[in-house]
Amino acid sequence: MRTFLSLFTLCVISINISQAQEQSQPETLIENSDDRSFSLDYYFGVGLLYTDALDINPFLSESNVPTVRRFPVELSVGMTGSFGKNTIDFEFGFYNQERDDNGFGHKMNSTQLTLRYLRRVVKFENNNQLFVGSGLMLGTKDLEFFDENDSVDLNDPGSFGDVAKLDNSQFYISPSLGYSIHSSDDNEEYLRFQLSYELNLTSNDWESDYARVNNSFEETGNRWRLQVIFPF
């Protein structure tokens, strides 16, 4: 009888241990699976840039045209691929700004494509994450400056006012730092702060699709970019 009770007690203990192992094992597998799985998400971003003064600004001043501001506000859309500690962003951003004074003014339109790689270096207890990485960016600017005091007579083709349109393209590399805020319930990212310093690698001249540009000069400036990213 004692032997039977001993065997019965041993069986009960073994079953309990086995059940405990089975209950804990899926959590480990799920955690490892989540850490290795690939996910694709989309986002909308708002950014503030601080740029070095454009090299064309002195020319604009001499032509009585206001200089280009150094704090444009940027909008962007992109997609994010995440796997493990790695994140890759592909992003399209744009901004436009204009400024005039006594009829003399300019309009600036800018677009940029960015490919960015981030690596998670810290994961906090509340699931928030800190990333470091770098990106490559191709940016183009269209600058149009004009005199609103000029008049146009459609019956006289030679009366068109003085309007000039220049374009400039640059290639940047950008060390980046990101802080991602995750929800505590489903551990999904719902907000990210992104800081990048974009180094100008090409320093291209100003050109025009409509005229020959004499005595052109290079744009050599770098810039800071602070973004707030909203995944959806």
C-alpha positions as a Markdown table, in Angstrom:
| # | Residue | x | y | z |
|---|---|---|---|---|
| 1 | Met | 0.0 | 0.0 | 0.0 |
| 2 | Arg | 2.8 | 2.4 | 0.9 |
| 3 | Thr | 4.5 | 1.5 | -2.4 |
| 4 | Phe | 1.3 | 2.3 | -4.3 |
| 5 | Leu | 0.9 | 5.6 | -2.6 |
| 6 | Ser | 4.5 | 6.5 | -3.3 |
| 7 | Leu | 4.1 | 5.7 | -7.0 |
| 8 | Phe | 0.8 | 7.6 | -7.1 |
| 9 | Thr | 2.5 | 10.6 | -5.5 |
| 10 | Leu | 5.4 | 10.5 | -7.9 |
| 11 | Cys | 3.1 | 10.3 | -10.9 |
| 12 | Val | 1.1 | 13.3 | -9.6 |
| 13 | Ile | 4.4 | 15.3 | -9.1 |
| 14 | Ser | 5.6 | 14.3 | -12.6 |
| 15 | Ile | 2.3 | 15.3 | -14.2 |
| 16 | Asn | 2.4 | 18.7 | -12.5 |
| 17 | Ile | 6.0 | 19.3 | -13.6 |
| 18 | Ser | 5.2 | 18.3 | -17.1 |
| 19 | Gln | 2.2 | 20.6 | -17.3 |
| 20 | Ala | 4.3 | 23.5 | -15.9 |
| 21 | Gln | 6.9 | 22.9 | -18.5 |
| 22 | Glu | 4.3 | 22.9 | -21.3 |
| 23 | Gln | 2.7 | 26.1 | -20.0 |
| 24 | Ser | 6.0 | 27.9 | -19.9 |
| 25 | Gln | 7.4 | 26.6 | -23.2 |
| 26 | Pro | 4.9 | 28.3 | -25.5 |
| 27 | Glu | 5.6 | 31.7 | -24.0 |
| 28 | Thr | 9.3 | 31.2 | -24.7 |
| 29 | Leu | 8.6 | 30.1 | -28.2 |
| 30 | Ile | 6.2 | 33.0 | -28.8 |
| 31 | Glu | 8.8 | 35.5 | -27.5 |
| 32 | Asn | 11.5 | 34.1 | -29.7 |
| 33 | Ser | 9.1 | 34.0 | -32.7 |
| 34 | Asp | 8.1 | 37.6 | -32.2 |
| 35 | Asp | 11.7 | 38.6 | -31.9 |
| 36 | Arg | 12.6 | 37.0 | -35.2 |
| 37 | Ser | 9.4 | 37.6 | -37.2 |
| 38 | Phe | 9.2 | 40.3 | -40.0 |
| 39 | Ser | 6.5 | 43.0 | -39.9 |
| 40 | Leu | 5.7 | 45.7 | -42.4 |
| 41 | Asp | 4.0 | 49.0 | -41.3 |
| 42 | Tyr | 3.3 | 52.4 | -42.7 |
| 43 | Tyr | 3.7 | 55.8 | -41.1 |
| 44 | Phe | 3.1 | 59.5 | -41.4 |
| 45 | Gly | 5.7 | 62.0 | -40.2 |
| 46 | Val | 6.1 | 65.7 | -39.3 |
| 47 | Gly | 9.6 | 67.1 | -39.3 |
| 48 | Leu | 11.4 | 70.3 | -38.5 |
| 49 | Leu | 14.7 | 71.0 | -40.3 |
| 50 | Tyr | 17.5 | 73.3 | -39.2 |
| 51 | Thr | 19.6 | 73.9 | -42.3 |
| 52 | Asp | 22.9 | 75.8 | -42.9 |
| 53 | Ala | 22.3 | 79.0 | -44.7 |
| 54 | Leu | 22.0 | 78.4 | -48.5 |
| 55 | Asp | 25.0 | 79.6 | -50.5 |
| 56 | Ile | 22.5 | 81.2 | -52.9 |
| 57 | Asn | 21.1 | 83.6 | -50.2 |
| 58 | Pro | 23.6 | 86.4 | -50.8 |
| 59 | Phe | 22.7 | 86.4 | -54.5 |
| 60 | Leu | 19.0 | 86.7 | -53.6 |
| 61 | Ser | 19.8 | 89.6 | -51.2 |
| 62 | Glu | 21.6 | 91.4 | -54.0 |
| 63 | Ser | 18.6 | 90.9 | -56.3 |
| 64 | Asn | 16.2 | 92.4 | -53.6 |
| 65 | Val | 14.7 | 88.9 | -53.1 |
| 66 | Pro | 14.2 | 87.7 | -49.5 |
| 67 | Thr | 16.6 | 84.9 | -48.4 |
| 68 | Val | 15.4 | 81.3 | -47.9 |
| 69 | Arg | 14.4 | 80.5 | -44.4 |
| 70 | Arg | 16.5 | 77.9 | -42.5 |
| 71 | Phe | 13.6 | 76.3 | -40.5 |
| 72 | Pro | 11.3 | 74.6 | -43.0 |
| 73 | Val | 8.5 | 72.2 | -41.8 |
| 74 | Glu | 8.5 | 68.9 | -43.6 |
| 75 | Leu | 5.8 | 66.2 | -44.1 |
| 76 | Ser | 6.6 | 62.6 | -44.9 |
| 77 | Val | 5.1 | 59.2 | -45.6 |
| 78 | Gly | 6.9 | 55.9 | -45.4 |
| 79 | Met | 7.0 | 52.2 | -44.7 |
| 80 | Thr | 8.9 | 50.4 | -42.0 |
| 81 | Gly | 10.2 | 46.8 | -42.1 |
| 82 | Ser | 11.1 | 45.3 | -38.7 |
| 83 | Phe | 12.8 | 42.1 | -37.9 |
| 84 | Gly | 14.3 | 41.3 | -34.5 |
| 85 | Lys | 16.3 | 44.3 | -33.4 |
| 86 | Asn | 16.5 | 45.8 | -36.9 |
| 87 | Thr | 14.3 | 48.4 | -38.6 |
| 88 | Ile | 14.5 | 49.7 | -42.2 |
| 89 | Asp | 12.6 | 52.8 | -43.3 |
| 90 | Phe | 11.8 | 53.9 | -46.8 |
| 91 | Glu | 10.5 | 57.4 | -46.8 |
| 92 | Phe | 9.3 | 60.2 | -49.1 |
| 93 | Gly | 9.3 | 63.7 | -47.6 |
| 94 | Phe | 8.5 | 67.1 | -49.0 |
| 95 | Tyr | 8.1 | 70.7 | -47.9 |
| 96 | Asn | 7.5 | 74.1 | -49.6 |
| 97 | Gln | 7.9 | 77.6 | -48.3 |
| 98 | Glu | 7.7 | 81.1 | -49.8 |
| 99 | Arg | 8.6 | 84.6 | -48.8 |
| 100 | Asp | 8.1 | 88.0 | -50.4 |
| 101 | Asp | 8.9 | 91.7 | -49.7 |
| 102 | Asn | 7.5 | 94.6 | -51.7 |
| 103 | Gly | 6.6 | 92.3 | -54.6 |
| 104 | Phe | 10.0 | 90.5 | -54.8 |
| 105 | Gly | 9.8 | 87.0 | -53.6 |
| 106 | His | 10.7 | 83.3 | -53.9 |
| 107 | Lys | 9.1 | 79.9 | -53.7 |
| 108 | Met | 11.0 | 76.8 | -52.6 |
| 109 | Asn | 9.8 | 73.3 | -53.2 |
| 110 | Ser | 11.8 | 70.4 | -51.9 |
| 111 | Thr | 11.4 | 66.6 | -52.1 |
| 112 | Gln | 13.6 | 63.8 | -50.7 |
| 113 | Leu | 13.8 | 60.0 | -50.7 |
| 114 | Thr | 15.3 | 58.4 | -47.6 |
| 115 | Leu | 16.5 | 54.8 | -46.9 |
| 116 | Arg | 17.3 | 54.4 | -43.2 |
| 117 | Tyr | 18.6 | 51.5 | -41.1 |
| 118 | Leu | 18.1 | 51.5 | -37.3 |
| 119 | Arg | 19.4 | 49.0 | -34.7 |
| 120 | Arg | 17.8 | 48.6 | -31.3 |
| 121 | Val | 20.3 | 49.2 | -28.6 |
| 122 | Val | 18.1 | 49.5 | -25.5 |
| 123 | Lys | 14.7 | 48.0 | -24.7 |
| 124 | Phe | 13.1 | 49.4 | -21.5 |
| 125 | Glu | 10.8 | 47.7 | -19.1 |
| 126 | Asn | 7.8 | 49.6 | -20.5 |
| 127 | Asn | 8.7 | 48.2 | -24.0 |
| 128 | Asn | 9.9 | 51.6 | -25.2 |
| 129 | Gln | 13.0 | 51.3 | -27.4 |
| 130 | Leu | 16.1 | 53.3 | -28.3 |
| 131 | Phe | 17.6 | 53.0 | -31.8 |
| 132 | Val | 20.8 | 54.1 | -33.5 |
| 133 | Gly | 21.6 | 53.9 | -37.2 |
| 134 | Ser | 22.1 | 55.8 | -40.4 |
| 135 | Gly | 20.4 | 56.7 | -43.6 |
| 136 | Leu | 21.0 | 57.7 | -47.2 |
| 137 | Met | 19.0 | 60.5 | -48.7 |
| 138 | Leu | 18.5 | 62.0 | -52.2 |
| 139 | Gly | 17.1 | 65.5 | -52.0 |
| 140 | Thr | 16.1 | 68.0 | -54.7 |
| 141 | Lys | 15.1 | 71.7 | -54.5 |
| 142 | Asp | 13.2 | 73.9 | -56.9 |
| 143 | Leu | 13.7 | 77.6 | -56.3 |
| 144 | Glu | 11.6 | 80.1 | -58.2 |
| 145 | Phe | 12.1 | 83.9 | -57.6 |
| 146 | Phe | 10.0 | 86.6 | -59.1 |
| 147 | Asp | 8.9 | 90.3 | -59.2 |
| 148 | Glu | 5.2 | 90.6 | -58.7 |
| 149 | Asn | 5.3 | 94.3 | -59.9 |
| 150 | Asp | 5.9 | 93.0 | -63.4 |
| 151 | Ser | 2.8 | 92.7 | -65.7 |
| 152 | Val | 2.1 | 90.3 | -68.4 |
| 153 | Asp | 0.2 | 91.3 | -71.6 |
| 154 | Leu | -1.0 | 88.1 | -73.4 |
| 155 | Asn | -1.2 | 90.1 | -76.6 |
| 156 | Asp | 2.5 | 90.9 | -76.4 |
| 157 | Pro | 4.6 | 87.7 | -75.9 |
| 158 | Gly | 7.6 | 89.9 | -75.2 |
| 159 | Ser | 6.1 | 91.4 | -72.1 |
| 160 | Phe | 6.6 | 88.4 | -69.8 |
| 161 | Gly | 8.0 | 89.4 | -66.5 |
| 162 | Asp | 11.3 | 88.4 | -64.9 |
| 163 | Val | 10.9 | 84.9 | -63.5 |
| 164 | Ala | 13.7 | 82.5 | -62.8 |
| 165 | Lys | 13.6 | 78.9 | -61.8 |
| 166 | Leu | 16.6 | 77.0 | -60.6 |
| 167 | Asp | 17.0 | 73.5 | -59.2 |
| 168 | Asn | 19.6 | 71.7 | -57.1 |
| 169 | Ser | 20.0 | 68.1 | -56.0 |
| 170 | Gln | 22.1 | 66.8 | -53.2 |
| 171 | Phe | 23.0 | 63.4 | -51.7 |
| 172 | Tyr | 23.2 | 63.1 | -47.9 |
| 173 | Ile | 24.3 | 60.5 | -45.3 |
| 174 | Ser | 22.6 | 60.9 | -42.0 |
| 175 | Pro | 23.6 | 59.3 | -38.6 |
| 176 | Ser | 20.3 | 58.9 | -36.7 |
| 177 | Leu | 19.0 | 58.4 | -33.2 |
| 178 | Gly | 15.4 | 57.2 | -32.6 |
| 179 | Tyr | 13.2 | 56.7 | -29.5 |
| 180 | Ser | 10.2 | 54.5 | -30.0 |
| 181 | Ile | 7.2 | 54.5 | -27.7 |
| 182 | His | 5.2 | 51.2 | -27.6 |
| 183 | Ser | 1.8 | 50.4 | -26.2 |
| 184 | Ser | 1.9 | 48.3 | -23.0 |
| 185 | Asp | -1.0 | 46.1 | -24.2 |
| 186 | Asp | 0.0 | 44.8 | -27.6 |
| 187 | Asn | 3.6 | 46.0 | -27.7 |
| 188 | Glu | 3.1 | 47.9 | -30.9 |
| 189 | Glu | 4.8 | 51.1 | -31.8 |
| 190 | Tyr | 2.5 | 54.1 | -31.9 |
| 191 | Leu | 5.0 | 57.0 | -31.8 |
| 192 | Arg | 8.7 | 57.6 | -32.6 |
| 193 | Phe | 11.0 | 60.6 | -32.2 |
| 194 | Gln | 13.8 | 60.6 | -34.8 |
| 195 | Leu | 16.8 | 62.9 | -34.8 |
| 196 | Ser | 19.2 | 62.9 | -37.8 |
| 197 | Tyr | 22.2 | 65.0 | -38.9 |
| 198 | Glu | 22.4 | 65.0 | -42.7 |
| 199 | Leu | 25.9 | 65.4 | -44.2 |
| 200 | Asn | 26.0 | 66.8 | -47.7 |
| 201 | Leu | 28.2 | 64.5 | -49.8 |
| 202 | Thr | 27.9 | 65.9 | -53.3 |
| 203 | Ser | 27.7 | 69.7 | -53.2 |
| 204 | Asn | 26.1 | 70.1 | -56.6 |
| 205 | Asp | 25.7 | 73.4 | -58.5 |
| 206 | Trp | 22.4 | 75.2 | -59.2 |
| 207 | Glu | 21.0 | 74.4 | -62.6 |
| 208 | Ser | 18.0 | 75.3 | -64.7 |
| 209 | Asp | 15.8 | 73.3 | -67.2 |
| 210 | Tyr | 14.9 | 76.6 | -69.0 |
| 211 | Ala | 18.1 | 78.5 | -69.3 |
| 212 | Arg | 21.8 | 78.4 | -69.1 |
| 213 | Val | 23.1 | 79.3 | -65.7 |
| 214 | Asn | 26.4 | 81.3 | -65.7 |
| 215 | Asn | 28.7 | 81.6 | -62.8 |
| 216 | Ser | 26.7 | 79.0 | -60.8 |
| 217 | Phe | 28.0 | 77.8 | -57.4 |
| 218 | Glu | 27.7 | 74.8 | -55.2 |
| 219 | Glu | 25.4 | 74.2 | -52.2 |
| 220 | Thr | 27.6 | 72.7 | -49.4 |
| 221 | Gly | 25.4 | 73.0 | -46.4 |
| 222 | Asn | 24.4 | 70.3 | -43.9 |
| 223 | Arg | 21.2 | 70.1 | -41.8 |
| 224 | Trp | 19.5 | 68.7 | -38.7 |
| 225 | Arg | 16.2 | 66.9 | -39.0 |
| 226 | Leu | 13.8 | 66.3 | -36.0 |
| 227 | Gln | 10.9 | 64.1 | -36.9 |
| 228 | Val | 7.8 | 62.8 | -35.1 |
| 229 | Ile | 6.6 | 59.6 | -36.7 |
| 230 | Phe | 3.0 | 58.2 | -36.4 |
| 231 | Pro | 2.6 | 54.6 | -37.5 |
| 232 | Phe | -0.7 | 53.5 | -38.8 |
